[in-house]
PDB file of C-alpha atoms in Angstrom:
ATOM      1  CA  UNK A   1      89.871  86.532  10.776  1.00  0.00           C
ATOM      2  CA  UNK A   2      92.940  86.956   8.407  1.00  0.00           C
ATOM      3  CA  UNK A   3      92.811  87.137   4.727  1.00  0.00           C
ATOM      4  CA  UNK A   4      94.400  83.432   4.769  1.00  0.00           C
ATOM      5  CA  UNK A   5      91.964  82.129   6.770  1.00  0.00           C
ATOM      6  CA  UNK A   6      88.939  84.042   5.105  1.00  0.00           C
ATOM      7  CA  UNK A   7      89.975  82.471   2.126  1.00  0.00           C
ATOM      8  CA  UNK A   8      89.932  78.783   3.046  1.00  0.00           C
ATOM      9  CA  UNK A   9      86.625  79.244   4.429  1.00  0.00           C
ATOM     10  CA  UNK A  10      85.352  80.476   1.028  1.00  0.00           C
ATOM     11  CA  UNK A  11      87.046  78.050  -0.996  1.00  0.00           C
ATOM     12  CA  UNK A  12      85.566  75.507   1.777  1.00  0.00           C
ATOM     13  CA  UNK A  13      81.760  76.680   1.494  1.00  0.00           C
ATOM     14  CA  UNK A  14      81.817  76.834  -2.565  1.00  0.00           C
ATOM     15  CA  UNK A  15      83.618  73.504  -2.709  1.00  0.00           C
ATOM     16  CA  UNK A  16      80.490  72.455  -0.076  1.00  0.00           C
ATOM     17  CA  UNK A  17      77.991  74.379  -2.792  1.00  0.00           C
ATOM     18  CA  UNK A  18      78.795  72.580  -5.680  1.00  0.00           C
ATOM     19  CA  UNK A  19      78.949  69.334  -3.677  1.00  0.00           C
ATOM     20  CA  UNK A  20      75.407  69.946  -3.029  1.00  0.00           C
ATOM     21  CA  UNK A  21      74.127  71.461  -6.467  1.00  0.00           C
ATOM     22  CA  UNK A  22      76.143  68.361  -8.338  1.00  0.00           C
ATOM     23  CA  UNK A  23      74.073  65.731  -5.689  1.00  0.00           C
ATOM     24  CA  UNK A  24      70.605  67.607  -6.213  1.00  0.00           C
ATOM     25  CA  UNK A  25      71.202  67.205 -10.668  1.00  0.00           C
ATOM     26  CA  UNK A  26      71.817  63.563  -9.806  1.00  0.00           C
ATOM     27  CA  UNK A  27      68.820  62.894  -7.978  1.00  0.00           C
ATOM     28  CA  UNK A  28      66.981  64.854 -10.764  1.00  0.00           C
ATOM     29  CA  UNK A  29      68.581  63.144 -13.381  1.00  0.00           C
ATOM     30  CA  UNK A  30      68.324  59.371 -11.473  1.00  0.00           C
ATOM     31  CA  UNK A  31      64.667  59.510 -10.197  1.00  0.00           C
ATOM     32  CA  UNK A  32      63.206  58.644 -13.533  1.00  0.00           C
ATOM     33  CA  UNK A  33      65.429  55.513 -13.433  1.00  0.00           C
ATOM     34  CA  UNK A  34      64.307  54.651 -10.334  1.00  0.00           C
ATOM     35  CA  UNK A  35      60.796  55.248 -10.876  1.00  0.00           C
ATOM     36  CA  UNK A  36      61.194  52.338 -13.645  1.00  0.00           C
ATOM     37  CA  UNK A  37      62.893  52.125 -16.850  1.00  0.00           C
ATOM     38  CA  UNK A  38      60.221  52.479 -19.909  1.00  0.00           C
ATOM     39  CA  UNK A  39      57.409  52.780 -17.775  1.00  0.00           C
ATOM     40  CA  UNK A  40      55.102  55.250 -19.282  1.00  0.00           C
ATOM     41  CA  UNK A  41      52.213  57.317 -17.960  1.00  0.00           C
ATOM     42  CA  UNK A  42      48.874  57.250 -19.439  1.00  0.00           C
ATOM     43  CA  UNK A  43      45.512  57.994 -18.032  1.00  0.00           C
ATOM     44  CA  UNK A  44      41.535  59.321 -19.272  1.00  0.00           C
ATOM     45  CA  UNK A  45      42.288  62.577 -18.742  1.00  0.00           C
ATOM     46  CA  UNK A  46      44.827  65.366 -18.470  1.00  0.00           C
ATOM     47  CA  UNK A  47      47.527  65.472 -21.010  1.00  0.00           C
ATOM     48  CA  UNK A  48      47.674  61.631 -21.246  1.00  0.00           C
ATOM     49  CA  UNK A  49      44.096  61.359 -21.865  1.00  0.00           C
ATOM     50  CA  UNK A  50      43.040  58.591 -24.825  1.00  0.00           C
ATOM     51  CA  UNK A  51      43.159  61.298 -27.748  1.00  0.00           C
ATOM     52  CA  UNK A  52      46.798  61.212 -26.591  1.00  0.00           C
ATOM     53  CA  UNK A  53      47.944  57.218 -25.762  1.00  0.00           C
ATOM     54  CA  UNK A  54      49.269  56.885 -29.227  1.00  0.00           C
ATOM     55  CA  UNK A  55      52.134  59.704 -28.900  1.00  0.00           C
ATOM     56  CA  UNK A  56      53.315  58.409 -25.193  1.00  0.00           C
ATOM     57  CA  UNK A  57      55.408  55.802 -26.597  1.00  0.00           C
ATOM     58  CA  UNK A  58      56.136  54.463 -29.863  1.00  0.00           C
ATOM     59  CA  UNK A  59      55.207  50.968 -28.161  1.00  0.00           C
ATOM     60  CA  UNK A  60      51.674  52.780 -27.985  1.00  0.00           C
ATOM     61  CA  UNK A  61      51.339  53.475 -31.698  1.00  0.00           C
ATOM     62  CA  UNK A  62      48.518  51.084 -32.396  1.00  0.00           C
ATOM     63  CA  UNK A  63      46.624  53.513 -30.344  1.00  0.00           C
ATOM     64  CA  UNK A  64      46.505  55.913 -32.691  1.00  0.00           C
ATOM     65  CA  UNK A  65      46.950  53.841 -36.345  1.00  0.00           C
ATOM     66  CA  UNK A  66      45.345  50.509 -35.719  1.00  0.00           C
ATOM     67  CA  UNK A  67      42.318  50.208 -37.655  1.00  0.00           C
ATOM     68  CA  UNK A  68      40.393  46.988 -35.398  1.00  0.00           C
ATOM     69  CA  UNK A  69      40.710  49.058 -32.392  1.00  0.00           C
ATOM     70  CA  UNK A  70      38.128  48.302 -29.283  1.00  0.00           C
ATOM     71  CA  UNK A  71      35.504  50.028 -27.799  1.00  0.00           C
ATOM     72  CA  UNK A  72      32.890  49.915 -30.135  1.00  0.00           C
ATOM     73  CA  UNK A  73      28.805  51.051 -30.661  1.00  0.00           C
ATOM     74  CA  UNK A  74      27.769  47.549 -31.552  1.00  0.00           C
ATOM     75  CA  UNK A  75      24.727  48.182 -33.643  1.00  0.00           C
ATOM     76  CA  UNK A  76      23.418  46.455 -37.067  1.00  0.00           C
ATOM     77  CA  UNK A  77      25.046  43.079 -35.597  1.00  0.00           C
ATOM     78  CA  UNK A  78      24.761  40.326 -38.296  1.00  0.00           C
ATOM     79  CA  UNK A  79      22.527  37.154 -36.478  1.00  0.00           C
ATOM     80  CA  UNK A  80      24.796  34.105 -36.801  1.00  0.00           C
ATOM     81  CA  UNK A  81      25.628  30.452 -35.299  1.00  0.00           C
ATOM     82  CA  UNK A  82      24.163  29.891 -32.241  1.00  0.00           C
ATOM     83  CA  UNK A  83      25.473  30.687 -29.228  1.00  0.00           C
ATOM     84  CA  UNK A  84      28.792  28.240 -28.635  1.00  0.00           C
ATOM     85  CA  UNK A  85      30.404  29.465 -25.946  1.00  0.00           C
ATOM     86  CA  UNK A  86      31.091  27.500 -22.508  1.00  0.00           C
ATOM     87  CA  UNK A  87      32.372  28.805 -19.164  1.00  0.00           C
ATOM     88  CA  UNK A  88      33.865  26.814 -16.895  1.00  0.00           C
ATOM     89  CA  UNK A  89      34.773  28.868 -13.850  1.00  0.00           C
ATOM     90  CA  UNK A  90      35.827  27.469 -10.377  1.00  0.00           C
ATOM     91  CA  UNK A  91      36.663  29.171  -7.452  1.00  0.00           C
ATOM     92  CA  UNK A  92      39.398  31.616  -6.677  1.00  0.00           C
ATOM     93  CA  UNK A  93      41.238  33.210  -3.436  1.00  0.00           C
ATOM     94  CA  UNK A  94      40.159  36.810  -3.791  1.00  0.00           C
ATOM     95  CA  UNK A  95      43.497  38.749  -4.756  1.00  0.00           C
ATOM     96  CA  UNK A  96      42.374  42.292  -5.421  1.00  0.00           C
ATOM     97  CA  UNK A  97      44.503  45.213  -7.245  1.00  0.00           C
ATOM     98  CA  UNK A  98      44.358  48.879  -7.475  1.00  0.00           C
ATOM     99  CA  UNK A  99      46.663  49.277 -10.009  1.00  0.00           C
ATOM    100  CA  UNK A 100      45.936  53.578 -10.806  1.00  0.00           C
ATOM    101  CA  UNK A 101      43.531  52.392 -14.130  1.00  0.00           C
ATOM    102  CA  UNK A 102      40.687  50.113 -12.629  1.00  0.00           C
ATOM    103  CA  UNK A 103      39.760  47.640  -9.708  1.00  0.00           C
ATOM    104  CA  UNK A 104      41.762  44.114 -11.265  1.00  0.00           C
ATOM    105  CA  UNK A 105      41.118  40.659  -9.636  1.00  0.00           C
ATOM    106  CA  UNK A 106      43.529  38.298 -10.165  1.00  0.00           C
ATOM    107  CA  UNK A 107      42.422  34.595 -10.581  1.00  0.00           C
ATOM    108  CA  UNK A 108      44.163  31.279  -9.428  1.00  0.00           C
ATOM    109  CA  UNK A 109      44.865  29.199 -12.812  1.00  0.00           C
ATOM    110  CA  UNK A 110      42.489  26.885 -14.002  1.00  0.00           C
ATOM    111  CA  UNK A 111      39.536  28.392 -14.552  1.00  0.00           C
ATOM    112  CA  UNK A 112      38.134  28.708 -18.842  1.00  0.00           C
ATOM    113  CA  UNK A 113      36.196  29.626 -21.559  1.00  0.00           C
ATOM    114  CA  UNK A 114      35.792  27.661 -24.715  1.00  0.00           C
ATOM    115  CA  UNK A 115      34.432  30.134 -27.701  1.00  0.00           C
ATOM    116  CA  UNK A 116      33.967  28.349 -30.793  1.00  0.00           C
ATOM    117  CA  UNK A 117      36.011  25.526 -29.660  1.00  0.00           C
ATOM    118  CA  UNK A 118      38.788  27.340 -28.521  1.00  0.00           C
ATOM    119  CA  UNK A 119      40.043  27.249 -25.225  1.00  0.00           C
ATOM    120  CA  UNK A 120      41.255  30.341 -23.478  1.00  0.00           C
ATOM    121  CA  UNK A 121      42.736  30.263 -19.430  1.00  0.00           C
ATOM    122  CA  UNK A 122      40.949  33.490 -17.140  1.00  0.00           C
ATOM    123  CA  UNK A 123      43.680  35.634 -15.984  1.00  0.00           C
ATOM    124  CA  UNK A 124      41.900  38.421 -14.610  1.00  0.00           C
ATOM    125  CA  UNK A 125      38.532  40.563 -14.320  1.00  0.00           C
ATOM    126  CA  UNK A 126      38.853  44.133 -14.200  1.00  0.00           C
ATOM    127  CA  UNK A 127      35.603  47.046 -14.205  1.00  0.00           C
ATOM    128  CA  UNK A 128      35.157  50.001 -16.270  1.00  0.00           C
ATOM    129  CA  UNK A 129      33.167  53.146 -15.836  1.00  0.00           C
ATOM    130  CA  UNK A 130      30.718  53.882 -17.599  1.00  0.00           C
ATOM    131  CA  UNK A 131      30.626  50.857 -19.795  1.00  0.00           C
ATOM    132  CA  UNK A 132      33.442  50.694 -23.029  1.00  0.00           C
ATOM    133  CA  UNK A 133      30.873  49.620 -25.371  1.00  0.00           C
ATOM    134  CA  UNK A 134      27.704  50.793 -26.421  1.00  0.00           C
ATOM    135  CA  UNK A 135      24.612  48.812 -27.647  1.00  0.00           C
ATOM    136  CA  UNK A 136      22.435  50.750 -30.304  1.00  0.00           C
ATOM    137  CA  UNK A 137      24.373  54.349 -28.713  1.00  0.00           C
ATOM    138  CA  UNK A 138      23.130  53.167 -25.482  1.00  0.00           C
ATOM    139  CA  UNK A 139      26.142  53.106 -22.537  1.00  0.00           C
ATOM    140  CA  UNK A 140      25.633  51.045 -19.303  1.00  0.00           C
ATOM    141  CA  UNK A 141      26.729  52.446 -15.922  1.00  0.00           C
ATOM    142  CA  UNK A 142      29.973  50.033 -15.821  1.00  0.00           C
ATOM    143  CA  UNK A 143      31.594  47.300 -17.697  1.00  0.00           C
ATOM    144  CA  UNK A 144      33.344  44.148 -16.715  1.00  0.00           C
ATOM    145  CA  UNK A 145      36.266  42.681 -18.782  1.00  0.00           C
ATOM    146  CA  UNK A 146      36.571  39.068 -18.219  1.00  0.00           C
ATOM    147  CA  UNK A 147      40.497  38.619 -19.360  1.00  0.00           C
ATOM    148  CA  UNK A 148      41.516  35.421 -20.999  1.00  0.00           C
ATOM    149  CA  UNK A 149      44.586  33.742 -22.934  1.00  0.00           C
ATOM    150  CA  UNK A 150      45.118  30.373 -24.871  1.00  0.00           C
ATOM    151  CA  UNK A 151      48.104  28.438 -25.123  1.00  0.00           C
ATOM    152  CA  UNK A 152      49.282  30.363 -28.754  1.00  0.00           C
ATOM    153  CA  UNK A 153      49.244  33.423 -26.896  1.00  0.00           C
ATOM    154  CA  UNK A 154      46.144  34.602 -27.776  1.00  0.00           C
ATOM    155  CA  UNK A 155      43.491  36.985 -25.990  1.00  0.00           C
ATOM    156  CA  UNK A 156      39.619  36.609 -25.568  1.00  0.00           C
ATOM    157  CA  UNK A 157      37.882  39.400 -23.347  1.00  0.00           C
ATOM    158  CA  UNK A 158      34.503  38.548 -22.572  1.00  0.00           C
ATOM    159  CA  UNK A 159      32.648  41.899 -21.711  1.00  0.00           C
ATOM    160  CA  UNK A 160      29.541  41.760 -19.375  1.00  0.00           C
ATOM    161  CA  UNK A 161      27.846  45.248 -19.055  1.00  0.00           C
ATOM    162  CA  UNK A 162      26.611  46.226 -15.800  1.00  0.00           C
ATOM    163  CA  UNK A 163      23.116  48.638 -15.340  1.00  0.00           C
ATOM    164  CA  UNK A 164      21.999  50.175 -11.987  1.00  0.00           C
ATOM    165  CA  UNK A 165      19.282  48.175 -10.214  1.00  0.00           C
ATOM    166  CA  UNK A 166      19.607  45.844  -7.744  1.00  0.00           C
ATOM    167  CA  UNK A 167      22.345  45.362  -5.610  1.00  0.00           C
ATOM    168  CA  UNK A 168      25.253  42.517  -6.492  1.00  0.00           C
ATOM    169  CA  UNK A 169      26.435  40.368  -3.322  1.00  0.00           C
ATOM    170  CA  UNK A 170      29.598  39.694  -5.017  1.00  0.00           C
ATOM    171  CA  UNK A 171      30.476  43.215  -5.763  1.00  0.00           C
ATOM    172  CA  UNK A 172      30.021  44.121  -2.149  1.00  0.00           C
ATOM    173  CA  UNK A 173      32.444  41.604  -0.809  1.00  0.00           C
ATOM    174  CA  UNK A 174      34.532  42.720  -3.385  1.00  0.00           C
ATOM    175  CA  UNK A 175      34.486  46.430  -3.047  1.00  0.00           C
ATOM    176  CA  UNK A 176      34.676  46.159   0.518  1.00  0.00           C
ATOM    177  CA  UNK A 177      38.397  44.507   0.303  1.00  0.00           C
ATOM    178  CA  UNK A 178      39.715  47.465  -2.292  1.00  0.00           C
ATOM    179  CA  UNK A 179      43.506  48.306  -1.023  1.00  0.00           C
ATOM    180  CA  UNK A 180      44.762  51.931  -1.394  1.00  0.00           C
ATOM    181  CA  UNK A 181      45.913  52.795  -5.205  1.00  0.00           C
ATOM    182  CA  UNK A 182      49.525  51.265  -6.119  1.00  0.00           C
ATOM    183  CA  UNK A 183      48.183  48.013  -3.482  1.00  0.00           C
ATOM    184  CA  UNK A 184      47.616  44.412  -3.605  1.00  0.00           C
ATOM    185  CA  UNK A 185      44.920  42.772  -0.978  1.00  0.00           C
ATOM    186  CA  UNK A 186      45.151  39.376  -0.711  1.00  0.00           C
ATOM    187  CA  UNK A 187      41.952  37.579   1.439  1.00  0.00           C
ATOM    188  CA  UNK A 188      43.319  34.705   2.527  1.00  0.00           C
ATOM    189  CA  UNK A 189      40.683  33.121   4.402  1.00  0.00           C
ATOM    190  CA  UNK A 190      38.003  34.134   1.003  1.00  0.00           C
ATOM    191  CA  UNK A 191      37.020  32.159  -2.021  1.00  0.00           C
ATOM    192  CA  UNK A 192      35.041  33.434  -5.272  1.00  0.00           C
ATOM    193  CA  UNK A 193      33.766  32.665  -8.094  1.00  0.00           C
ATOM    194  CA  UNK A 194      33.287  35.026 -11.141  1.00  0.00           C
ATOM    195  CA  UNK A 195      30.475  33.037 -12.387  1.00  0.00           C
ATOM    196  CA  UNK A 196      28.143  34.964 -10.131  1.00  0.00           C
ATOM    197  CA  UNK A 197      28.916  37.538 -12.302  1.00  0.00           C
ATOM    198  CA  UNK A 198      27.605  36.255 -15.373  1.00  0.00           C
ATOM    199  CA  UNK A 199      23.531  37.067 -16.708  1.00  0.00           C
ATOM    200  CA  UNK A 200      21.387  34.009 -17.568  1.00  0.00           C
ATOM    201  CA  UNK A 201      21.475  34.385 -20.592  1.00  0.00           C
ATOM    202  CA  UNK A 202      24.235  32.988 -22.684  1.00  0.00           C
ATOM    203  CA  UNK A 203      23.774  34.896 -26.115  1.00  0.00           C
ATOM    204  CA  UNK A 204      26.470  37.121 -26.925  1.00  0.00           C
ATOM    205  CA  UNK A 205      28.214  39.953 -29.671  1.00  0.00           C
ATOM    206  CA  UNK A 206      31.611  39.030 -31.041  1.00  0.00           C
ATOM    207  CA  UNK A 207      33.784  40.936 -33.383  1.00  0.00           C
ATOM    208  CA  UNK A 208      37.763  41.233 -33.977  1.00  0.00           C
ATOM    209  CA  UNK A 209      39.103  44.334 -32.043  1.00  0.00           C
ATOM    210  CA  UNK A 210      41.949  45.424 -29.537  1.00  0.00           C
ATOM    211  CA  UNK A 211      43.066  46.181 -25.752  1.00  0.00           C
ATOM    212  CA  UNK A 212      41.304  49.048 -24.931  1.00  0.00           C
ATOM    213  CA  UNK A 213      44.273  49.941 -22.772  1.00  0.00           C
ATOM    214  CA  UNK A 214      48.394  51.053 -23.941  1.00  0.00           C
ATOM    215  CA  UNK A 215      49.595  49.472 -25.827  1.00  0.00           C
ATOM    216  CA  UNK A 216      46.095  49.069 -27.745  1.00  0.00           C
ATOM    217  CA  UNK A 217      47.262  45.898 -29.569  1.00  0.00           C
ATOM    218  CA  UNK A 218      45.107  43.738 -32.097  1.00  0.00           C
ATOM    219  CA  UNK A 219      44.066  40.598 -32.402  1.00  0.00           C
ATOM    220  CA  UNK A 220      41.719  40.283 -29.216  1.00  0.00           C
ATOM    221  CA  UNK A 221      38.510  38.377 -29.689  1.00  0.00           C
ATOM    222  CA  UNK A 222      35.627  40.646 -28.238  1.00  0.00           C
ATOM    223  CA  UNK A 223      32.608  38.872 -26.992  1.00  0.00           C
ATOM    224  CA  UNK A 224      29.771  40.633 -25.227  1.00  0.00           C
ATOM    225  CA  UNK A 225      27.560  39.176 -23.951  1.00  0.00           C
ATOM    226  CA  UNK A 226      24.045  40.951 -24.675  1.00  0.00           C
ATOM    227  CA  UNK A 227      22.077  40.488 -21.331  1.00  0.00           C
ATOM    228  CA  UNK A 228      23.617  42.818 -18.623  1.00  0.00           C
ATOM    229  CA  UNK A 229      24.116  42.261 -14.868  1.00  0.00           C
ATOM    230  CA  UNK A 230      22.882  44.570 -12.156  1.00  0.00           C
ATOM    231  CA  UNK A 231      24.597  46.593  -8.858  1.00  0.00           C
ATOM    232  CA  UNK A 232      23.021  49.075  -6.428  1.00  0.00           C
ATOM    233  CA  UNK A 233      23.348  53.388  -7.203  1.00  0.00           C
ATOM    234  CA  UNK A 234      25.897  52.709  -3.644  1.00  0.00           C
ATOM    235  CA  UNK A 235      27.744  50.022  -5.478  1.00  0.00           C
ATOM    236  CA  UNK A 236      28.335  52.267  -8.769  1.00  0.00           C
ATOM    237  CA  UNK A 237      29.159  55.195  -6.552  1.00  0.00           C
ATOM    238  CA  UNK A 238      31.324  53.505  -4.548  1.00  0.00           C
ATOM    239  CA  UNK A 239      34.073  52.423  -7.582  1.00  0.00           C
ATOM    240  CA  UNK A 240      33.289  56.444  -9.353  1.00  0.00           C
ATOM    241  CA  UNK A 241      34.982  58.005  -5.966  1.00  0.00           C
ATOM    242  CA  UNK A 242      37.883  55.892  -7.262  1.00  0.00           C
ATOM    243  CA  UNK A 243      37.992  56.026 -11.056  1.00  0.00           C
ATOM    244  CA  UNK A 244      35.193  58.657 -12.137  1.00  0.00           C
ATOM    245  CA  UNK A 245      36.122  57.516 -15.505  1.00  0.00           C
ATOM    246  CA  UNK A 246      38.177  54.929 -16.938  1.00  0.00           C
ATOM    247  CA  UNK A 247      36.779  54.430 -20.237  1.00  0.00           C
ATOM    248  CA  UNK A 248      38.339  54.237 -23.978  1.00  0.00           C
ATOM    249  CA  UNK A 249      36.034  56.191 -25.698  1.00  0.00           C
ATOM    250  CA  UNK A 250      34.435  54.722 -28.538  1.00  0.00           C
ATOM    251  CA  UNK A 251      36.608  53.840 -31.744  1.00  0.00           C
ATOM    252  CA  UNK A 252      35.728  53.365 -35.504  1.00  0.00           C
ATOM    253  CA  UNK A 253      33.940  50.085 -36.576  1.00  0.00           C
ATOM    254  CA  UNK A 254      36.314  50.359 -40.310  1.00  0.00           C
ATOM    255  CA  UNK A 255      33.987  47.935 -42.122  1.00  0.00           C
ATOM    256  CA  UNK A 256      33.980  45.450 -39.555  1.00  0.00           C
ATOM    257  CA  UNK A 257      31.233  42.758 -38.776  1.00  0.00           C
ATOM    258  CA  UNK A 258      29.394  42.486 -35.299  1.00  0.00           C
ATOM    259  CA  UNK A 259      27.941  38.833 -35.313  1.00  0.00           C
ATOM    260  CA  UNK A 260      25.125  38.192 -33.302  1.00  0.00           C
ATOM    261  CA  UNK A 261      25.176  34.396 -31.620  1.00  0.00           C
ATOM    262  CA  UNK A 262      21.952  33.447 -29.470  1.00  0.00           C
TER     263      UNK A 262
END
């Protein structure tokens, strides 16, 4: 080979180089963009663990300076009115998410609860592990969130805790449909109703307090109900080989009053 030609060939391969360096710094540079603009990653452990959530993002910063933040050890609750709260739950197709945080079901519209007089729509139930709140510095082994809005915008979570014992029909037919993490299963030819997850007994806590998930916002009417549900030592295992832990862990009452309504 000449020195002409030897030439061209180099100027050919480093002209092919920096073809190939300048397509690898867009990919690095575009993937976040792909990946979704302003999506942020959180979790209950690692670097993005709770003690963390409020430096993620500064849409997160109620996280870390909110003062009526959720979960709570409800203890020295205050015994008031009697208990006025009404559910009025019909059935739903069983739409189940795995959305990286929890187990969410998603619930057709039309479905209620009236606390107080207030109406608030179910959106969704969702499951912790072990349970968000404590009674008297007691945890149970889960949690379920019961997820509700009113027309104004407003939330109501009603919280049912969930103790190891005997095994819960529902949860089986539930757990038995979970998709893979980032997945949606739809049961098309399966009806529910979350009602069958609610205890007896209507008497529950209620205090001002937050998301317990980013971004942690305020204004969410807590009300836990004090009798607890039960599912199997399979059943509990079965959603910890998924989510070992996804629970907030407990935040500062700051002079706020748990009422008691039986």
């Amino acid at each position: 080979m000449n020195n002409q030609n030897h030439v061209k060939h180099l100027v050919k391969y480093s002209l092919f180089a920096i073809a190939i360096l300048v397509s690898l710094s867009f990919v690095l540079v575009a993937s976040p963009v792909l990946a979704g603009v302003g999506a942020v990653h959180w979790s209950y452990g690692g670097a993005d663990n709770p003690t963390q959530w409020g430096h993620l993002s500064k849409d997160f910063a109620m996280c870390e300076q909110g003062k009526d933040q959720s979960p709570i050890n409800i203890k020295n609750a205050v015994t008031s009115s009697t208990a006025n709260i009404s559910f009025d739950y019909k059935d739903s197709p069983l739409e189940i998410v795995n959305n990286g945080h929890t187990i969410q079901i998603n619930y057709a519209q039309g479905s209620s609860v009236t606390i107080d007089g207030k109406k608030y729509d179910l959106l969704q139930f969702h499951f912790h592990t072990p349970s968000e709140h404590e009674i008297n510095d007691r945890a149970a082994a889960m949690e379920l969130h019961l997820v509700h809005r009113n027309n104004l915008g407003q939330l109501a979570v009603v919280g049912v805790l969930i103790n190891q014992g005997a095994a819960n029909p529902m949860i089986a037919e539930i757990w038995n449909q979970i998709p893979k993490v980032g997945e949606t299963n739809t049961v098309s030819d399966r009806k529910i109703n979350v009602a069958d997850l609610l205890p007896k007994s209507k008497a529950y806590f209620s205090y001002n307090g937050s998301l317990t998930t980013p971004p942690c916002s305020e204004g969410v009417s807590w009300n836990i109900l004090q009798a607890p549900i039960t599912v199997s030592a399979e059943q509990i295992e079965t959603f910890a080989n998924i989510y070992q832990v996804d629970a907030r862990p407990l935040q500062s009452l700051n002079g706020r009053t748990v009422q008691l309504h039986r």
